[in-house]
CSV table of C-alpha atoms in Angstrom, one decimal:
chain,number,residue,atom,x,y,z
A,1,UNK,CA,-5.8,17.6,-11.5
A,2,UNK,CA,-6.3,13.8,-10.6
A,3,UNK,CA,-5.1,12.8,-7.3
A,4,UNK,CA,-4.4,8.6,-6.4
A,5,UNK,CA,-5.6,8.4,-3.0
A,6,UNK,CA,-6.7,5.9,-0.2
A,7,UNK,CA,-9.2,7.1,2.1
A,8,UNK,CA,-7.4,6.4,5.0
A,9,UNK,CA,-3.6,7.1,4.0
A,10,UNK,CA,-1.9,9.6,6.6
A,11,UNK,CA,0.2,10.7,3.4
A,12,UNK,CA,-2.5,11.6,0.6
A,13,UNK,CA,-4.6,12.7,3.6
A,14,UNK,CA,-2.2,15.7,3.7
A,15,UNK,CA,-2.1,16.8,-0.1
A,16,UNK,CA,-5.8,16.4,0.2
A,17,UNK,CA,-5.8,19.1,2.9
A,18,UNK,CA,-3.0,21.0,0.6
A,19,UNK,CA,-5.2,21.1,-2.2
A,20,UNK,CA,-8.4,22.1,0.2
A,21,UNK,CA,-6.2,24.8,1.7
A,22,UNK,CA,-5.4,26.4,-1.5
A,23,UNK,CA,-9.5,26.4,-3.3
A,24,UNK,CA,-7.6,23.7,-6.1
A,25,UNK,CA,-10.4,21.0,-7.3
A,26,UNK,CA,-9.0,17.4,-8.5
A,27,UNK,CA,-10.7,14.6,-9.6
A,28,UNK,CA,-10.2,12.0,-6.8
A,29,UNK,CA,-8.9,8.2,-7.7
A,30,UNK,CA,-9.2,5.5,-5.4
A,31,UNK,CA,-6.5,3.1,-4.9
A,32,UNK,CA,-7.3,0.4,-2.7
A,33,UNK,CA,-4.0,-0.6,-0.2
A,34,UNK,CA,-6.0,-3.3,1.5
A,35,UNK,CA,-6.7,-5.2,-2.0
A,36,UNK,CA,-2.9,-4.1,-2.9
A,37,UNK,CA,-4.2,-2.0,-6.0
A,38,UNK,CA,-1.0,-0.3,-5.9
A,39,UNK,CA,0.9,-3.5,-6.7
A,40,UNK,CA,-0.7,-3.4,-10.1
A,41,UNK,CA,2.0,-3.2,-13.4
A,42,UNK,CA,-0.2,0.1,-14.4
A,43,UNK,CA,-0.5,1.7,-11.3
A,44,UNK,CA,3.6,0.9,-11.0
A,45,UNK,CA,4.1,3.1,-13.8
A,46,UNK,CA,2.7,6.2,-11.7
A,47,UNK,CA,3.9,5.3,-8.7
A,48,UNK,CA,7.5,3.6,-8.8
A,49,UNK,CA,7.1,2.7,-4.9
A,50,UNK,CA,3.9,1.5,-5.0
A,51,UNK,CA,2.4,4.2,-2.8
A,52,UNK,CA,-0.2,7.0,-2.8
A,53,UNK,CA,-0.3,9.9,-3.3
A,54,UNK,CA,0.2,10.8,-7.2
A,55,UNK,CA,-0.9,13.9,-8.4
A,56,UNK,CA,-1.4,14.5,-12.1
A,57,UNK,CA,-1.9,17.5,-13.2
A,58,UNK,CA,-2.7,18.8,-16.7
A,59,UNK,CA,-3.1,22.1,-17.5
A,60,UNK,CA,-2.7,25.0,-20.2
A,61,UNK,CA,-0.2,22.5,-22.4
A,62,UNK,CA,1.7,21.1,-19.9
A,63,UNK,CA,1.5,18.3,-17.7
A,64,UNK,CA,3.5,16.5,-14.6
A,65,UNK,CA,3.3,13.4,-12.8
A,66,UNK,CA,4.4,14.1,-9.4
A,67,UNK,CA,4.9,11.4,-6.0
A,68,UNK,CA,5.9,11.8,-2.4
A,69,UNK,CA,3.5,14.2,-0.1
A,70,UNK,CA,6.4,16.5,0.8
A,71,UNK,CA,7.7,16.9,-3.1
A,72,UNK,CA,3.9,17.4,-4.2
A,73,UNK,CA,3.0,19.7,-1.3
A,74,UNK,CA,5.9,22.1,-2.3
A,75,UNK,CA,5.2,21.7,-5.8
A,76,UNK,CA,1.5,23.3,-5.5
A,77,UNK,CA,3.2,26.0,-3.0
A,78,UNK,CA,5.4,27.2,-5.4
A,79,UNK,CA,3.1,27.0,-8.5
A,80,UNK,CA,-0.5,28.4,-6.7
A,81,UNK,CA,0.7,30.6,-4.5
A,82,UNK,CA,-2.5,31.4,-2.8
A,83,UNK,CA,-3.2,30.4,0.7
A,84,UNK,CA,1.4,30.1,0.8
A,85,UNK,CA,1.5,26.6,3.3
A,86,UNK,CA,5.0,28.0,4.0
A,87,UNK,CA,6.2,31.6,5.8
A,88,UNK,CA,8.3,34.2,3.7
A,89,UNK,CA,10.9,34.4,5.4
A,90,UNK,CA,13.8,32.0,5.1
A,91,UNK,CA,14.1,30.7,8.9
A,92,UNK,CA,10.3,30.4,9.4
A,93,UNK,CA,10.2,28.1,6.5
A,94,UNK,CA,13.1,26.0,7.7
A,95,UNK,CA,10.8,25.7,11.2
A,96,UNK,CA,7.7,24.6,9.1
A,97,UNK,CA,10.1,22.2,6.7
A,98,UNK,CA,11.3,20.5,10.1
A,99,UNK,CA,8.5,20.3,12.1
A,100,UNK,CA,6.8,18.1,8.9
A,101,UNK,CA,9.7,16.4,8.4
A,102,UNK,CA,9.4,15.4,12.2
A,103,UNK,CA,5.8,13.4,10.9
A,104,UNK,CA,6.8,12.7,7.3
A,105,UNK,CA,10.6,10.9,8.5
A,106,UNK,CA,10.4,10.4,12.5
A,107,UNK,CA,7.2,8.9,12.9
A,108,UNK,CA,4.9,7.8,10.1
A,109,UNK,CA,7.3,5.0,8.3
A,110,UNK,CA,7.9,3.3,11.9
A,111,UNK,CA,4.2,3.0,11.9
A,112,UNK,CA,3.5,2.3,7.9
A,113,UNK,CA,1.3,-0.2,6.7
A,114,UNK,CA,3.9,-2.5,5.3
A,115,UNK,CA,6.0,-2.3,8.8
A,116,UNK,CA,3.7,-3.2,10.6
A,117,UNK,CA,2.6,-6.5,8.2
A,118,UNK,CA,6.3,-7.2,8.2
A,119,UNK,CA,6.0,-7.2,12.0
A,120,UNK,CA,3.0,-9.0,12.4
A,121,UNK,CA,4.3,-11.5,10.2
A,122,UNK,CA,7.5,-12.2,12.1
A,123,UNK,CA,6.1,-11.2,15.8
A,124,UNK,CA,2.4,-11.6,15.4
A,125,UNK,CA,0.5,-9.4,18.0
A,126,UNK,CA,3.5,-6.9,18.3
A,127,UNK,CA,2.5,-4.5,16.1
A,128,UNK,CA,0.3,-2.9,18.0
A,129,UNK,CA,2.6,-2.4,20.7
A,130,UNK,CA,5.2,-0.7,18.4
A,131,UNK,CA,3.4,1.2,16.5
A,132,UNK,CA,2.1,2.9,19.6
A,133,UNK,CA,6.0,3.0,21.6
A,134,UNK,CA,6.8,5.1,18.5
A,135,UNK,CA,3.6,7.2,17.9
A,136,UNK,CA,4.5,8.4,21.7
A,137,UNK,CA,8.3,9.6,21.1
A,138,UNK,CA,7.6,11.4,18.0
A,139,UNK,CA,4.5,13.2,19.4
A,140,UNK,CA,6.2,13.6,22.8
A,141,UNK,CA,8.9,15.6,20.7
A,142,UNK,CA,7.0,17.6,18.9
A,143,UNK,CA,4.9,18.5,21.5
A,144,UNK,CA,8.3,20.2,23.0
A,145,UNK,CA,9.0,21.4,19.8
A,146,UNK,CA,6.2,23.9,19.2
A,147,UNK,CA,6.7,25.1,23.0
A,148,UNK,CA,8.7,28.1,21.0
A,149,UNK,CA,7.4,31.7,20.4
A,150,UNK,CA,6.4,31.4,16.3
A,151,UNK,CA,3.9,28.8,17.1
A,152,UNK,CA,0.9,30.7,16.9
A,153,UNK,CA,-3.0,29.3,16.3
A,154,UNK,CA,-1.5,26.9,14.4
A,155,UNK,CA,2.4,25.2,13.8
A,156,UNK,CA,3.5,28.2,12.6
A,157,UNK,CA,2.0,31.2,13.6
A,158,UNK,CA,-2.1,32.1,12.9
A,159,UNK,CA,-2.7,30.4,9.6
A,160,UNK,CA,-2.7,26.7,8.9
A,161,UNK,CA,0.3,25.9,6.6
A,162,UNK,CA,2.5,22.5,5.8
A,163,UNK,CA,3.2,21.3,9.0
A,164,UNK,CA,-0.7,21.8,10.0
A,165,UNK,CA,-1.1,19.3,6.7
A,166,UNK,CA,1.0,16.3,9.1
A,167,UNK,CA,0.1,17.2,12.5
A,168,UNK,CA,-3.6,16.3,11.7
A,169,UNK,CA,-3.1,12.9,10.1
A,170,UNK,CA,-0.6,11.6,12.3
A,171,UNK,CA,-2.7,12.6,15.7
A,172,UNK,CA,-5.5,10.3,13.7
A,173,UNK,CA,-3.3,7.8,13.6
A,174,UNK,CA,-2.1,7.9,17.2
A,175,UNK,CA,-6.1,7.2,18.3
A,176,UNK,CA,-6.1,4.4,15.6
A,177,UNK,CA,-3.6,2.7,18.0
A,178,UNK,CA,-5.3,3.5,20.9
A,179,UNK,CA,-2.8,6.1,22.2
A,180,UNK,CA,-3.1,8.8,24.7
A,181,UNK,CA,-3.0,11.9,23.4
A,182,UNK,CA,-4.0,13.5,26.3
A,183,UNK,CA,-0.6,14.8,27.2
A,184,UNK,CA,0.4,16.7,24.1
A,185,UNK,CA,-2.3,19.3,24.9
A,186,UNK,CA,-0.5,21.7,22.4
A,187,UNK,CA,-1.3,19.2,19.5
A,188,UNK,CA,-4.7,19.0,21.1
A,189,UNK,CA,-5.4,22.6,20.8
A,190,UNK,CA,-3.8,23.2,17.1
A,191,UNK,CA,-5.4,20.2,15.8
A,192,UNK,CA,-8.9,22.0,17.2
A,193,UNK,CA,-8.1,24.6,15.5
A,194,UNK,CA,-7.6,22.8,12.0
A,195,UNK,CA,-10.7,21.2,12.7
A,196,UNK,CA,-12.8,24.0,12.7
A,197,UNK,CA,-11.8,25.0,9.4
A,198,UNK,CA,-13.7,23.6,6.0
A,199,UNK,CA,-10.4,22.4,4.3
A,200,UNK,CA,-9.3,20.1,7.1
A,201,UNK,CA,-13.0,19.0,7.2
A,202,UNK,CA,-13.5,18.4,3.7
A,203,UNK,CA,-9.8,16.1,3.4
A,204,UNK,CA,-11.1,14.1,6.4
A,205,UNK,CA,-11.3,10.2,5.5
A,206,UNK,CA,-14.5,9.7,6.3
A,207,UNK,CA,-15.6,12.1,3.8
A,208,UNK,CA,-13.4,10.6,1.0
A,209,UNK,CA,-15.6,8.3,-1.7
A,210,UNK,CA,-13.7,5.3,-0.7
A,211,UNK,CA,-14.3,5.2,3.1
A,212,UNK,CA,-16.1,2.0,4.0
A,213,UNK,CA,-18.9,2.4,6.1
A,214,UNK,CA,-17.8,2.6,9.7
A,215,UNK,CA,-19.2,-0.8,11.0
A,216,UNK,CA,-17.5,-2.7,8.0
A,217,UNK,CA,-13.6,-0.7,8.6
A,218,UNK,CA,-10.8,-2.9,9.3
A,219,UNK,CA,-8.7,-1.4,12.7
């Protein structure tokens, strides 16, 4: 397995706990966003967007080239079923496909990279303020969403699964914009839990082989 990734990137961040989750090793290939290495023809060819993550994986005569955190997340779910990031039963995995979905569609793409450069280009210093107006709403609703009986130690009941894999990013990326996270104190206390837990340590950007020392990091 090789796995295009950027140290920071909310969305490779969670295959990278994926892959930690279920004991899979992967060579790790850096693509840097902030010298736009994904814009490059040959990186292109992987990557049709111009994002991370890609996850290639060769293996006992086949192979697959596959984009999009969600697609590749559910990909290794259903071929290495070990450590399942997804319940059983039919309505459980629903919850945990809409919870993630709540990260992966209501919140991270108002707060992308490239929105935010689009903004700062067209209202320099609002950014900031936009990211942040947005990062609050979606964390205020999912806060109210896991006030229901199936959330357990974790989003969905007492072992980390997919929607564990966005929660952690995106709460990172809340303190990034200098958000109070405060009042979401059952994010607080599922995020400890994940924490705690060698997979979610071992995915964490500053751990990655690409993440800049912490006095020469861009906010």
């Amino acid at each position: 397995m090789r796995l295009y990734s950027y140290w920071r990137s909310s969305s490779a961040w969670r295959v990278r706990i994926g892959l930690a989750l279920k004991g899979l090793p992967y060579e790790y290939a850096p693509v840097n966003l902030l010298a736009q290495e994904q814009f490059d023809p040959v990186y292109q060819q992987r990557s049709p967007m111009a994002q991370v993550p890609v996850l290639e994986v060769s293996e006992h005569g086949f192979s697959v080239r596959l984009a999009q955190s969600m697609a590749i997340l559910e990909w290794l779910d259903e071929r290495y079923p070990q450590a399942p990031l997804l319940p059983r039963d039919l309505d459980g995995r629903a919850r945990v496909r809409a919870l993630a979905e709540h990260v992966n569609s209501g919140i991270q793409p108002l707060q992308n990279a490239i929105v935010l450069r689009t903004l700062r280009e067209k209202l320099p210093g609002y950014e900031k303020e936009w990211a942040a107006l947005w990062i609050r709403r979606g964390l205020e609703a999912l806060e109210r969403a896991l006030q229901e009986d199936e959330t357990g130690r974790f989003c969905h009941g007492e072992a980390p699964g997919l929607a564990d894999c966005y929660l952690v990013p995106q709460l990172y990326n809340a303190r990034r914009f200098s958000l109070d996270v405060a009042p979401y104190p059952t994010l607080l206390r599922i995020e400890e839990a994940c924490a705690a837990l060698a997979p979610f340590q071992d995915a964490h950007p500053d751990r990655q082989p690409d993440a800049p020392p912490k006095d020469r990091r861009t906010p």
